[in-house]
Tab-separated table of C-alpha atoms in Angstrom:
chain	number	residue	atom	x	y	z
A	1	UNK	CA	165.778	13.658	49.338
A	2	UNK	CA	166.077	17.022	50.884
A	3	UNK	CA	168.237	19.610	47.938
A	4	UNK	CA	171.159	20.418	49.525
A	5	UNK	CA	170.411	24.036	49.462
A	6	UNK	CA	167.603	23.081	52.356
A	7	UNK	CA	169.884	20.953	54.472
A	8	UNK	CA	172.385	23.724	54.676
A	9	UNK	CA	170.295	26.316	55.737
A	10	UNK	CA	171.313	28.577	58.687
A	11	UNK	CA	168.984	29.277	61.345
A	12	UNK	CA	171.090	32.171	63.149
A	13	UNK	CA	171.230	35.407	61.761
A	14	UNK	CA	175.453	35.525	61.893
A	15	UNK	CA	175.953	32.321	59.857
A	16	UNK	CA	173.967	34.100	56.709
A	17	UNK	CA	176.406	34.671	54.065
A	18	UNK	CA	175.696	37.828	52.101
A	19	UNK	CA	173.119	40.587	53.081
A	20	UNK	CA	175.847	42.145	55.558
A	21	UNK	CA	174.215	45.388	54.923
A	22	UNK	CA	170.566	44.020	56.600
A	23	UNK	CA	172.337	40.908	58.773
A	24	UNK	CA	175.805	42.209	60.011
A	25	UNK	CA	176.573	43.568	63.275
A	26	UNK	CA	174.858	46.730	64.358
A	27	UNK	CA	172.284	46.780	61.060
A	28	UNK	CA	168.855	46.879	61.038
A	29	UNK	CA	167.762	42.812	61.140
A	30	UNK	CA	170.414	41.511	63.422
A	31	UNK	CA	169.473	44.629	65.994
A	32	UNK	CA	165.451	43.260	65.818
A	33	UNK	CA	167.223	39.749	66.346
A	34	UNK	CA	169.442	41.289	69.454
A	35	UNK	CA	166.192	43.330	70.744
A	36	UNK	CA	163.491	40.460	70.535
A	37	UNK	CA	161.084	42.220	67.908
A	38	UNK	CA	159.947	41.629	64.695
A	39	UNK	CA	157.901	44.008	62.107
A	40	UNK	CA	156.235	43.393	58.805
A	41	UNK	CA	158.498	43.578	56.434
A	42	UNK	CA	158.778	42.839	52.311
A	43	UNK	CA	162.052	41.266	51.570
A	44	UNK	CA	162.715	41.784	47.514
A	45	UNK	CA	165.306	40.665	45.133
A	46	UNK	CA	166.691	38.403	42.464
A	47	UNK	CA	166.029	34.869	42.909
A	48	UNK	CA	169.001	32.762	45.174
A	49	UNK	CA	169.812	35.561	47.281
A	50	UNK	CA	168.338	34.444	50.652
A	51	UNK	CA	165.380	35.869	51.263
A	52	UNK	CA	163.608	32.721	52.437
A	53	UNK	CA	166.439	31.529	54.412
A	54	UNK	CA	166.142	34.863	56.196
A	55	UNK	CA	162.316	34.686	57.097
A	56	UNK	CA	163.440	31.512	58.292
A	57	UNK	CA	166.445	32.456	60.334
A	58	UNK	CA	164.324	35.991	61.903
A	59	UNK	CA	161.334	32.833	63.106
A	60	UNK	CA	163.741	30.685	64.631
A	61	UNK	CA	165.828	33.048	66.339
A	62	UNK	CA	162.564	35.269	67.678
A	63	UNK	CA	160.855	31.714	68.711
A	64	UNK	CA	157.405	32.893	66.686
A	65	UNK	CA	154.872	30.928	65.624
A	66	UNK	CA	154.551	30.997	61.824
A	67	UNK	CA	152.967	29.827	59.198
A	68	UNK	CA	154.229	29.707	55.689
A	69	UNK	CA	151.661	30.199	52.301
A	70	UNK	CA	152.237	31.030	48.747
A	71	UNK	CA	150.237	34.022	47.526
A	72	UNK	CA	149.148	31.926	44.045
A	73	UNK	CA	149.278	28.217	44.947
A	74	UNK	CA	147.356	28.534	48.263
A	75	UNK	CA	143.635	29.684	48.434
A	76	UNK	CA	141.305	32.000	50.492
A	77	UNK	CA	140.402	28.830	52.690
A	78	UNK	CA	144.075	28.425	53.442
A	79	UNK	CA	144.306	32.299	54.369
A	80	UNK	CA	141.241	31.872	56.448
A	81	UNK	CA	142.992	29.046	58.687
A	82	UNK	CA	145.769	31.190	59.132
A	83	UNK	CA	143.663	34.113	60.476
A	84	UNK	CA	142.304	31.835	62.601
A	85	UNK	CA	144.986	30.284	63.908
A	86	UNK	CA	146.545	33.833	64.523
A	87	UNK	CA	143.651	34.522	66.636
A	88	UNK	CA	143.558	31.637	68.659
A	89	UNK	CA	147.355	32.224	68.879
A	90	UNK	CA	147.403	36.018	69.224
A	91	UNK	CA	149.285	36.537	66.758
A	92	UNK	CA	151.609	34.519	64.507
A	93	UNK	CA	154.112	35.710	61.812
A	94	UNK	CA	152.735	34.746	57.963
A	95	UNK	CA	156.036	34.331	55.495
A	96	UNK	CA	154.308	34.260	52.268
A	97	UNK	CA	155.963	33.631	48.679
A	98	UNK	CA	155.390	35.445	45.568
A	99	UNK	CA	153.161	38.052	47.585
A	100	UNK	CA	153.637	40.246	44.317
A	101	UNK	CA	150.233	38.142	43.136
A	102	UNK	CA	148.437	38.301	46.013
A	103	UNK	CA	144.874	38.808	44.783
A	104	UNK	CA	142.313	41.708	46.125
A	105	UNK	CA	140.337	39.265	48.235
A	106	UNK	CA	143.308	37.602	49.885
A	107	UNK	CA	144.269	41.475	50.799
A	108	UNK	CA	141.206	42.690	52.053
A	109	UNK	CA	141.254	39.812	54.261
A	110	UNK	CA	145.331	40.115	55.736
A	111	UNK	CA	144.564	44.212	55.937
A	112	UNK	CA	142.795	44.471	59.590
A	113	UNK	CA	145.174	41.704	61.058
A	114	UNK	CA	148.402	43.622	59.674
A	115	UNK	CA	146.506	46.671	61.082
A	116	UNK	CA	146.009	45.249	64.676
A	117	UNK	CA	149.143	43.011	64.840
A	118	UNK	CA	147.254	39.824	65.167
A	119	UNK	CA	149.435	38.730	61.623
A	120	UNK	CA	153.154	40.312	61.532
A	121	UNK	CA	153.647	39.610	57.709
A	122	UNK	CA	157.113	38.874	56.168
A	123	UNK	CA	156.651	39.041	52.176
A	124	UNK	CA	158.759	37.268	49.443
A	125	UNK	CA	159.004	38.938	46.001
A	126	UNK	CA	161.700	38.991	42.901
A	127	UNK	CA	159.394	42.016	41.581
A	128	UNK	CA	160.299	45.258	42.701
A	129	UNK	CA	157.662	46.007	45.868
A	130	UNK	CA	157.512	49.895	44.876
A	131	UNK	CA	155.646	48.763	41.428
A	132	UNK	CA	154.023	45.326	42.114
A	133	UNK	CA	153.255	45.350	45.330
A	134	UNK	CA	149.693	46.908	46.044
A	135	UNK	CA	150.510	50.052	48.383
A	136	UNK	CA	147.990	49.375	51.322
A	137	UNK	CA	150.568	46.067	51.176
A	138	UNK	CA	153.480	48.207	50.892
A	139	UNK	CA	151.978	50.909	53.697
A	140	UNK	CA	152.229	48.386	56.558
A	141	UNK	CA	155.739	46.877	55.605
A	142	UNK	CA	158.987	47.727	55.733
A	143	UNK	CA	161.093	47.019	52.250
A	144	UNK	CA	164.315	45.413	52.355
A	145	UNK	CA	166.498	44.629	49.433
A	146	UNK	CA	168.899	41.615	49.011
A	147	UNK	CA	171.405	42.139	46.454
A	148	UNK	CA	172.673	39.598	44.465
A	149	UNK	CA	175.827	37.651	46.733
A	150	UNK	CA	179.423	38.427	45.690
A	151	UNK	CA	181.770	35.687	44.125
A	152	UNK	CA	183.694	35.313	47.161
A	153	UNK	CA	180.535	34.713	49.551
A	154	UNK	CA	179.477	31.999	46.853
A	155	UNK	CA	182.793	30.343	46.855
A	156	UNK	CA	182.736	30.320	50.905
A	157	UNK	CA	179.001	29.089	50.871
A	158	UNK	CA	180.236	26.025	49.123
A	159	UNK	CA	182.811	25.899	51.738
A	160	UNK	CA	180.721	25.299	54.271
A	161	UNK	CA	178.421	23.266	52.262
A	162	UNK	CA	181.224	20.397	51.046
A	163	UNK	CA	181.587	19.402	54.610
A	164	UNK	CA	177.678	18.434	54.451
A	165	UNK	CA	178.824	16.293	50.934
A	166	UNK	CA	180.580	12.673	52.278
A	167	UNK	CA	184.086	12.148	50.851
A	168	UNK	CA	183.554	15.068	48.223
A	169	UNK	CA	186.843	15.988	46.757
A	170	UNK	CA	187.042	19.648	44.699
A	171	UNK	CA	188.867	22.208	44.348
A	172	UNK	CA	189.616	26.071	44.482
A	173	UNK	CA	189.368	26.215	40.547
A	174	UNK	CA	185.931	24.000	40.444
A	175	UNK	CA	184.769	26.565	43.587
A	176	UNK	CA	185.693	29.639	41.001
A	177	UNK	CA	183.958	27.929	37.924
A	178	UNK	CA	180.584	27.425	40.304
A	179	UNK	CA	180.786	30.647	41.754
A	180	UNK	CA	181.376	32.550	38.246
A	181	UNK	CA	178.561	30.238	36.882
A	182	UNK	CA	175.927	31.744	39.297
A	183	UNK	CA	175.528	35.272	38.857
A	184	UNK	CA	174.916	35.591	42.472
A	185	UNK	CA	172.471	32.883	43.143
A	186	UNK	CA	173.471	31.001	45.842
A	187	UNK	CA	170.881	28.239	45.252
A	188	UNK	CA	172.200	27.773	41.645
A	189	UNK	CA	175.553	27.276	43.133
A	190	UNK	CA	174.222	24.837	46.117
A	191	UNK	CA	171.973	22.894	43.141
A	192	UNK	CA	175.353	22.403	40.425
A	193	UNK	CA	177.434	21.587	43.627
A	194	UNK	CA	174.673	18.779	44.629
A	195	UNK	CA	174.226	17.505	41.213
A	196	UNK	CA	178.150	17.346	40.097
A	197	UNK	CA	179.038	15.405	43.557
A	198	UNK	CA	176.346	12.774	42.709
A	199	UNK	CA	177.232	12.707	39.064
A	200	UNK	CA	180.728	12.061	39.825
A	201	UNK	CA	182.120	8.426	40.208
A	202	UNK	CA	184.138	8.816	43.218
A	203	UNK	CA	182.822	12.254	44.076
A	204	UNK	CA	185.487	13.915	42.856
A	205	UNK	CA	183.937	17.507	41.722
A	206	UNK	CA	186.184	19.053	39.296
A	207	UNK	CA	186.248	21.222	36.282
A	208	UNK	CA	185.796	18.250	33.773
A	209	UNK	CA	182.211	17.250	34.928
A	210	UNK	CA	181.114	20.373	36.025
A	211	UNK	CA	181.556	21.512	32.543
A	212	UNK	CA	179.919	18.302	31.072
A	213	UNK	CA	176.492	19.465	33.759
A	214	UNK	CA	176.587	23.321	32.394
A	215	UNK	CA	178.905	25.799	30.703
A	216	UNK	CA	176.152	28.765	30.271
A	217	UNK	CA	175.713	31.175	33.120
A	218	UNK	CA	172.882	31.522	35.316
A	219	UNK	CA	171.647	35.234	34.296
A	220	UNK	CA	168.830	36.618	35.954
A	221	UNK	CA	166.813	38.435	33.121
A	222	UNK	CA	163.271	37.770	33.394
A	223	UNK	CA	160.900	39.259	31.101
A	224	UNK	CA	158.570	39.985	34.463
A	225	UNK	CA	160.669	41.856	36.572
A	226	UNK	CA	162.693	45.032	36.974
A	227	UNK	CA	166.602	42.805	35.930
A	228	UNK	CA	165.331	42.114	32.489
A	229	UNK	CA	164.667	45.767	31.829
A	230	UNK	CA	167.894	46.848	33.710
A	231	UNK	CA	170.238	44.921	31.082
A	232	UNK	CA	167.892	46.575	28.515
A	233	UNK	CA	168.646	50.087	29.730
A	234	UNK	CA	171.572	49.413	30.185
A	235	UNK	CA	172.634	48.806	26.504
A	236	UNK	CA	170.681	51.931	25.118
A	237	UNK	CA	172.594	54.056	27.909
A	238	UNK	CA	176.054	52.588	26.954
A	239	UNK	CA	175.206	52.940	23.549
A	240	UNK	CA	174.092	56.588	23.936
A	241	UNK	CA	177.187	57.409	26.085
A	242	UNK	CA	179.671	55.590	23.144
A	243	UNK	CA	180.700	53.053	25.469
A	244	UNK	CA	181.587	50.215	23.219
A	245	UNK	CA	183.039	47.848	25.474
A	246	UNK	CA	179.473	47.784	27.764
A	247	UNK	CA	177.341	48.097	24.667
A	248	UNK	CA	178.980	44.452	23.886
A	249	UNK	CA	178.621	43.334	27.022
A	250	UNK	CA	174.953	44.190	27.908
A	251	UNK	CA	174.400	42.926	24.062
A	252	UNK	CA	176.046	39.775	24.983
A	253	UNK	CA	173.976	38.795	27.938
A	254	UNK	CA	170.741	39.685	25.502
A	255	UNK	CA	172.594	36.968	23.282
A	256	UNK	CA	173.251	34.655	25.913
A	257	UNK	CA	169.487	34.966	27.055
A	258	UNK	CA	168.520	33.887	23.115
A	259	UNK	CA	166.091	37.299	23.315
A	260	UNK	CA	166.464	38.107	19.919
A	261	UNK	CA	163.030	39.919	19.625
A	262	UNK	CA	164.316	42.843	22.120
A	263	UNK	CA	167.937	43.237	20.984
A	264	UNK	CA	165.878	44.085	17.672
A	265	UNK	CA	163.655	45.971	18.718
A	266	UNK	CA	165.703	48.292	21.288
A	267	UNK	CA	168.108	48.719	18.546
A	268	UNK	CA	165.471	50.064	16.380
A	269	UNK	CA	164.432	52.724	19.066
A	270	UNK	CA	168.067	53.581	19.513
A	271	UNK	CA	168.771	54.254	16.081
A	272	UNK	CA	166.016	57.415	16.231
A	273	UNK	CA	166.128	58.037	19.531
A	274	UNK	CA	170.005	58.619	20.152
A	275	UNK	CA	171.757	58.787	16.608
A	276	UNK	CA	168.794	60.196	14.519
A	277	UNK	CA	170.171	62.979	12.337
A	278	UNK	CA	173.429	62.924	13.008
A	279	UNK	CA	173.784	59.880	11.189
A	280	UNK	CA	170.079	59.032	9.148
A	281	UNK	CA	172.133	55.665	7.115
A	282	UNK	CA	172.257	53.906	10.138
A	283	UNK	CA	168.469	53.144	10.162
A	284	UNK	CA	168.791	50.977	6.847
A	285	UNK	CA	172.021	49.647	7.849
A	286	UNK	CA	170.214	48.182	11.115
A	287	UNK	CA	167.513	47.061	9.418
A	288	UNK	CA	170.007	44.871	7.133
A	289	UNK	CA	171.747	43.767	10.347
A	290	UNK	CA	168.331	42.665	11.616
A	291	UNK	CA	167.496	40.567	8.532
A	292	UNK	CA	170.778	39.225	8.486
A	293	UNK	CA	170.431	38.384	12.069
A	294	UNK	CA	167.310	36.175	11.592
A	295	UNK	CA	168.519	34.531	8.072
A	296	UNK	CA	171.100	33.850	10.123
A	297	UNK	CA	169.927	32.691	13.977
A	298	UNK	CA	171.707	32.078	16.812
A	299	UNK	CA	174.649	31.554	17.055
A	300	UNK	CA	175.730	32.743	13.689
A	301	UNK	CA	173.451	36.550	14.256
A	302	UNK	CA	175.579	37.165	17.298
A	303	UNK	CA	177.933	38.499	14.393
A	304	UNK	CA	175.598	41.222	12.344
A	305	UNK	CA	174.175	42.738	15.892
A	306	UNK	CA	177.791	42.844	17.219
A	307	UNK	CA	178.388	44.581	14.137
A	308	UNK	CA	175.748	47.215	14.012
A	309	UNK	CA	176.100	47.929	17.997
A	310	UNK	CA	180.055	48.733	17.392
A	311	UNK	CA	178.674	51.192	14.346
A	312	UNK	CA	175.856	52.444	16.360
A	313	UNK	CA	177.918	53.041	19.547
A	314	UNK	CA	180.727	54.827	17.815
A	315	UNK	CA	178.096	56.964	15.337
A	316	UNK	CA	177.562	60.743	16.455
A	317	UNK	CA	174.698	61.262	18.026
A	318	UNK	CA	171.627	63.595	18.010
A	319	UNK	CA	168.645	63.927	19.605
A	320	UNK	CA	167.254	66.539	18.207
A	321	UNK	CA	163.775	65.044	16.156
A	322	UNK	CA	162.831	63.277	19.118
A	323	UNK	CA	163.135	66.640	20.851
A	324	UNK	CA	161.407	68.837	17.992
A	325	UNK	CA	158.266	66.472	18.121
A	326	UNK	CA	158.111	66.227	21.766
A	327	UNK	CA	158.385	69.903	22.060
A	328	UNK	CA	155.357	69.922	18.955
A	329	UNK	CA	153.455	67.085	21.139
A	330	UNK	CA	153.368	69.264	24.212
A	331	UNK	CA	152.253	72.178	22.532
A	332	UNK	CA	149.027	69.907	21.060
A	333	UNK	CA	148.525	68.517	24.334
A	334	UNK	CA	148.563	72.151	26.199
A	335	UNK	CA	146.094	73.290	23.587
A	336	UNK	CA	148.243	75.364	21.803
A	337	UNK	CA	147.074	74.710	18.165
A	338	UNK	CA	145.496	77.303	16.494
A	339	UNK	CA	143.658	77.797	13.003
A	340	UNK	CA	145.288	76.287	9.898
A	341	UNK	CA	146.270	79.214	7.737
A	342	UNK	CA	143.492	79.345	5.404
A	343	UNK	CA	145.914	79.019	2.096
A	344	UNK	CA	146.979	75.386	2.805
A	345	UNK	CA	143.459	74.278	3.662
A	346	UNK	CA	142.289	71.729	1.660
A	347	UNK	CA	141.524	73.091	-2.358
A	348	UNK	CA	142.538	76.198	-1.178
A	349	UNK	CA	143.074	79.153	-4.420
A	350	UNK	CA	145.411	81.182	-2.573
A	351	UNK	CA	147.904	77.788	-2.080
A	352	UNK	CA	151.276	78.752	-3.621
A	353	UNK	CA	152.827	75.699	-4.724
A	354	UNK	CA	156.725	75.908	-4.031
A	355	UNK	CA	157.724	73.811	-6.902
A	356	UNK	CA	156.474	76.367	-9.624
A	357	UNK	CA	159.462	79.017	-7.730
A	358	UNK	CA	163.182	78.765	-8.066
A	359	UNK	CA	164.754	76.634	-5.580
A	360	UNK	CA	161.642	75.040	-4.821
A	361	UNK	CA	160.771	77.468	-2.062
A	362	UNK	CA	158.054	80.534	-1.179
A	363	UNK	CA	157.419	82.524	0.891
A	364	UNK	CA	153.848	81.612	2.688
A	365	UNK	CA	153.157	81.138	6.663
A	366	UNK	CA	152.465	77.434	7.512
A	367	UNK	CA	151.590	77.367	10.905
A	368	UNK	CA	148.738	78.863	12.656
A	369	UNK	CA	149.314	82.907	13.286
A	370	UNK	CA	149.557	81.559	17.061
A	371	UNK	CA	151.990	79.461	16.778
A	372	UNK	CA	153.684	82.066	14.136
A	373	UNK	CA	157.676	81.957	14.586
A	374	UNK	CA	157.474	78.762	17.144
A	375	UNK	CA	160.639	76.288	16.347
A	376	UNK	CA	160.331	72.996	17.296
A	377	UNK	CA	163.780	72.070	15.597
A	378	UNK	CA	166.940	72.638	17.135
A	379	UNK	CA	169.655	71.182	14.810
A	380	UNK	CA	172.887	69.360	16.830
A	381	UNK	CA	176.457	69.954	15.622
A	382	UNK	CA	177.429	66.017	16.070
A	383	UNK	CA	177.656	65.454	12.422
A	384	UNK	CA	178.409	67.200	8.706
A	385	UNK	CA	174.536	65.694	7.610
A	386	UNK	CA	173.180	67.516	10.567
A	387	UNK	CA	175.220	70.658	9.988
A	388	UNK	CA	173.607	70.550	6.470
A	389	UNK	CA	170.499	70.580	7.163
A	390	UNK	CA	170.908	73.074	9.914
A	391	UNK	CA	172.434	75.358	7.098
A	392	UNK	CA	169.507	75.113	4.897
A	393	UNK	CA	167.257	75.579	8.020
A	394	UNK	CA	168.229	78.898	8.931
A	395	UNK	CA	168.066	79.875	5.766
A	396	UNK	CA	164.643	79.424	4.815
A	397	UNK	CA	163.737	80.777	8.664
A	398	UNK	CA	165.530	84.215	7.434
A	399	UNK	CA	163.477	84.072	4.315
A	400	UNK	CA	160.514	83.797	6.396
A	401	UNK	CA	161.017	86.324	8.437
């Protein structure tokens, strides 16, 4: 009953497919292979990649006792016997899962064995080690990334992995229709391979029932680690740059993913963060988009967000009320504040109100004599509302003056 995934696994460092820039010739993991030594190291990255495989493959090859534990499902006991046996051993290599969640007391206890070498450590994580990873952790490791594998070193994975599947019969388009399905997970691709080739009635693996096991892609965007908030980014930055074409794109894998609640919500920050002034309708227009969108629901919303994002991509932009407050912010937080002016106090008799003047406007100062003649506002030319308002601006600055 072993997956597939397991009974194919390499255990030398030059059948690995992928990683080239940690396994291949002359780079840093195949030269501790070539020189007999091994370090503590965190391997990171998106799930399917290979970073088991290669703790694996770096054991075998070095001949090192090991011992393998999960930094949530095992307990301090289970740490304990591993210290132990390390000690009796004189040292053993620890591969341990998920070491993102290993708790204080399992780390106070691993610390003085990284320290002395009794335990060389070799970390698991899909969380990005620089953030989760606590940093007397981090201090005794080295951090390598795996990267996500490319289509073609899916497709020749698969390869090599038919010959393990008994009269299997599939071809190069099924291959490309895996391979395009996985988003560079290699164990997604080993898993639909497996399942399609038992599925089949004569294990014949083609487009027909690979379509009938899954037509939706494997995307890696999970809400706890650093890929979710990459494709999030990404949108706002492709939006902000007037990139239609990626906007779509990043907006479709947020569709894909069904998250709803963030393609709303990051939307909503755009449209004040990165179109503000230059175009103020497109805050109610959103928020019609939005409503529409969850009247609506999936699949049918896909339409009022694709909508909105063309609009909202293709709008001017202007930053330049998220600047003026940020500028006002730092000024509060710096301590430069000052009095209020003593006329616009509260019940104040020397208050002039501007709408008993022509034009609605008088001459009084507003903010405190130290902070007379600070502007906060710099108006952007992106737009004929912004020029407006930057028309009336200066002119009530020059009757100030």
């Amino acid at each position: 009953m072993r997956p597939l995934a397991d009974i194919v696994r390499p255990i030398k460092i030059e059948d690995i497919i992928g990683q080239k820039h940690l396994v291949g010739k002359g780079c840093v993991l195949y030269n501790l292979v070539k020189h007999k030594r091994i370090f503590s190291m965190i391997l990171y990255g998106p799930p399917g990649v290979g970073k088991t495989t290669l703790a694996y493959t770096l054991v075998s090859e070095l001949g090192c006792d090991y011992e393998v534990l999960n930094a949530v499902i095992n307990s301090k006991k289970d740490f304990d016997m591993v210290v132990d046996k390390a000690r009796n051993l004189g040292g053993l290599v620890l591969i341990m899962d998920e070491i993102h969640r290993l708790n204080k007391d399992k780390q106070d206890l691993l610390l003085p064995y990284l320290e002395n070498g009794i335990i060389t450590l070799i970390g698991m994580t899909t969380a990005n080690p620089y953030h989760a990873i606590n940093r007397a952790i981090r201090s005794r490791c080295q951090l390598f990334e795996l990267k996500p594998l490319a289509k073609e070193e899916i497709i020749l994975a698969l390869k090599r992995a038919s010959a393990s599947l008994d009269n299997i019969n599939i071809d190069e388009e099924a291959l490309e229709y895996i391979a395009g399905l996985a988003g560079g997970d290699l164990r997604y691709a080993y898993n639909l391979l497996e399942i399609a080739y038992y599925s089949s009635d004569d294990y014949n693996v083609d487009l027909d029932i690979l379509k009938k096991i899954s037509n939706k892609p494997n995307l890696y965007i999970d809400k706890n680690d650093d890929g979710y908030y990459d494709v999030i980014s990404a949108l706002q930055k492709s939006i902000r740059g007037s990139d239609v074409n990626a906007a779509l794109h990043y907006l479709a894998r947020l569709i894909v993913a069904e998250d709803l609640e963030i393609i709303f919500r990051r939307l909503s920050v755009i449209a004040y963060e990165d179109i503000g002034l230059a175009n103020p309708a497109i805050g109610p227009r959103l928020e019609a988009a939005i409503k529409a969108a969850e009247r609506t629901g999936l699949p049918e919303a896909r339409i009022p967000l694709a909508e909105i994002v063309i609009d909202m991509t293709l709008s001017p932009k202007s930053n330049s009320a998220e600047s003026a407050i940020d500028a006002a912010i730092n000024d509060v937080k710096m301590g430069n504040v000052g009095k209020v002016p003593s006329h616009i106090t509260t019940n104040s008799k020397d208050y002039k109100y501007p709408h008993n003047y022509k034009g609605g406007f008088v001459k009084q100062q507003y903010l405190p004599s130290e902070l007379k003649g600070r502007r906060y506002y710099n108006p952007k030319m992106t737009s004929k509302y912004e020029a407006t308002l930057k028309m009336r601006y200066d002119k009530i600055n020059k009757a100030m003056e």
